[in-house]
Short mmCIF file of C-alpha atoms in Angstrom, two decimals:
data_model
loop_
_atom_site.label_atom_id
_atom_site.label_comp_id
_atom_site.label_asym_id
_atom_site.label_seq_id
_atom_site.Cartn_x
_atom_site.Cartn_y
_atom_site.Cartn_z
CA MET A 27 -4.89 -53.97 -76.73
CA ILE A 28 -3.00 -56.54 -78.80
CA ARG A 29 -3.19 -54.23 -81.80
CA LEU A 30 -1.47 -51.49 -79.83
CA ILE A 31 1.24 -53.90 -78.70
CA ILE A 32 1.92 -54.73 -82.35
CA VAL A 33 1.38 -51.32 -84.00
CA VAL A 34 3.18 -48.99 -81.56
CA PRO A 35 6.62 -50.67 -81.80
CA PHE A 36 6.27 -50.87 -85.59
CA LEU A 37 5.42 -47.16 -85.85
CA LEU A 38 8.25 -46.29 -83.47
CA ALA A 39 10.73 -48.25 -85.58
CA LEU A 40 9.38 -46.57 -88.73
CA VAL A 41 9.79 -43.08 -87.28
CA VAL A 42 13.33 -43.85 -86.02
CA PHE A 43 14.24 -45.26 -89.45
CA SER A 44 12.81 -42.16 -91.16
CA ALA A 45 14.69 -39.80 -88.86
CA SER A 46 18.03 -41.56 -89.36
CA ASN A 47 17.78 -41.87 -93.18
CA GLN A 48 17.45 -38.31 -94.48
CA ASP A 49 20.01 -38.46 -97.33
CA PRO A 50 18.35 -38.34 -100.76
CA GLN A 51 18.81 -41.45 -102.85
CA ASP A 52 18.18 -42.15 -106.53
CA MET A 53 14.96 -44.17 -106.90
CA TRP A 54 13.65 -45.72 -110.06
CA MET A 55 10.75 -47.83 -111.24
CA LEU A 56 10.96 -49.14 -114.79
CA THR A 57 11.75 -45.99 -116.79
CA TYR A 58 10.72 -43.41 -114.18
CA SER A 59 13.36 -42.15 -111.73
CA TRP A 60 13.39 -39.62 -108.87
CA LYS A 61 15.39 -38.56 -105.81
CA CYS A 62 13.90 -39.25 -102.39
CA SER A 63 15.12 -40.04 -98.91
CA LEU A 64 14.54 -43.56 -97.63
CA GLY A 65 12.76 -42.19 -94.57
CA VAL A 66 10.16 -40.35 -96.64
CA LEU A 67 9.73 -43.41 -98.82
CA ALA A 68 9.18 -45.63 -95.76
CA LEU A 69 6.65 -43.20 -94.28
CA SER A 70 4.86 -42.98 -97.63
CA VAL A 71 4.65 -46.75 -97.95
CA GLY A 72 3.37 -46.99 -94.34
CA ALA A 73 0.69 -44.34 -94.96
CA LEU A 74 -0.38 -45.99 -98.20
CA SER A 75 -0.63 -49.38 -96.47
CA PHE A 76 -2.70 -47.82 -93.68
CA LEU A 77 -5.11 -46.26 -96.17
CA LEU A 78 -5.42 -49.52 -98.12
CA GLY A 79 -6.16 -51.46 -94.91
CA ALA A 80 -8.73 -48.83 -93.84
CA PHE A 81 -10.44 -49.11 -97.23
CA CYS A 82 -10.61 -52.92 -96.99
CA LEU A 83 -12.07 -52.67 -93.48
CA TRP A 84 -14.62 -50.10 -94.68
CA VAL A 85 -15.78 -52.43 -97.47
CA VAL A 86 -16.29 -55.30 -94.98
CA GLU A 87 -18.11 -53.04 -92.51
CA PHE A 88 -20.35 -51.74 -95.30
CA ARG A 89 -21.39 -55.29 -96.22
CA GLN A 90 -22.07 -56.24 -92.61
CA GLY A 91 -24.02 -53.03 -92.02
CA ARG A 92 -26.19 -53.74 -95.05
CA ARG A 93 -26.88 -57.27 -93.82
CA ALA A 94 -27.70 -55.94 -90.32
CA ARG A 95 -30.14 -53.34 -91.69
CA LYS A 96 -31.82 -56.02 -93.80
CA ALA A 97 -32.13 -58.34 -90.78
CA GLU A 98 -33.54 -55.52 -88.63
CA GLN A 99 -36.16 -54.75 -91.29
CA GLN A 100 -37.11 -58.42 -91.42
CA VAL A 101 -37.49 -58.47 -87.61
CA ARG A 102 -39.76 -55.40 -87.76
CA ASP A 103 -41.89 -57.06 -90.47
CA LEU A 104 -42.19 -60.28 -88.47
CA GLU A 105 -43.11 -58.36 -85.30
CA ALA A 106 -45.85 -56.52 -87.25
CA GLN A 107 -47.18 -59.84 -88.56
CA LEU A 108 -47.15 -61.27 -85.03
CA ALA A 109 -49.08 -58.27 -83.70
CA GLN A 110 -51.60 -58.72 -86.52
CA VAL A 111 -52.11 -62.40 -85.69
CA LYS A 112 -52.46 -61.61 -81.97
CA ALA A 113 -55.09 -58.97 -82.77
CA ILE A 114 -57.03 -61.42 -84.94
CA LEU A 115 -56.92 -64.09 -82.23
CA ALA A 116 -57.99 -61.60 -79.54
CA ASN A 117 -61.09 -60.56 -81.55
CA ARG A 118 -62.06 -64.11 -82.36
CA PRO A 119 -64.88 -65.66 -80.26
CA ALA A 120 -63.80 -68.39 -77.90
CA VAL A 121 -64.45 -71.88 -79.23
CA VAL A 122 -65.62 -74.42 -76.67
CA ALA A 123 -63.78 -77.63 -77.20
CA ALA A 124 -65.76 -80.87 -77.08
CA PRO A 125 -64.71 -83.33 -74.42
CA PRO A 126 -62.28 -85.89 -75.77
CA VAL A 127 -63.79 -89.19 -76.84
CA GLU A 128 -62.29 -92.06 -74.93
CA GLN A 129 -60.86 -94.83 -77.05
CA PRO A 130 -61.50 -98.39 -75.96
CA VAL A 131 -58.43 -99.98 -74.41
CA VAL A 132 -57.23 -102.95 -76.39
CA THR A 133 -54.87 -105.32 -74.65
CA PRO A 134 -52.53 -107.14 -76.95
CA GLN A 135 -52.86 -110.91 -77.04
CA PRO A 136 -49.66 -112.91 -77.07
CA HIS A 137 -48.98 -114.45 -80.43
CA LEU A 138 -48.33 -118.16 -80.26
CA THR A 139 -45.94 -119.76 -82.66
CA GLY A 140 -46.58 -123.14 -84.23
CA SER A 141 -44.43 -125.11 -81.74
CA GLU A 142 -46.16 -123.49 -78.72
CA GLU A 143 -49.61 -124.31 -80.12
CA GLN A 144 -48.73 -128.01 -80.40
CA THR A 145 -47.46 -128.27 -76.83
CA ASN A 146 -50.51 -126.52 -75.38
CA VAL A 147 -53.06 -128.73 -77.17
#
């Protein structure tokens, strides 16, 4: 929506400028010269800018599409590996776990410092 708010007034101004500037003018670039109306020149520059922007966007989309296809392939590979592991675990005989061995409970003894030992003796 914001793009339309920006692009539509710009295109409207470009068309109005093109319609009001129809007189041919002498144009030159370095040693090359030609006659062209300012309106046609403005429309040509606008069209060229649009095509350049579309090309840049296409390049970015192509890169992102390639990364997305690569990520999707990796997901499919990982899902196949997961299915393989699940099948192996399903065919494996159940292992009965031994009951846990209880560890003797050791209560910590308070450590007496040298000054406490002398007063308790």
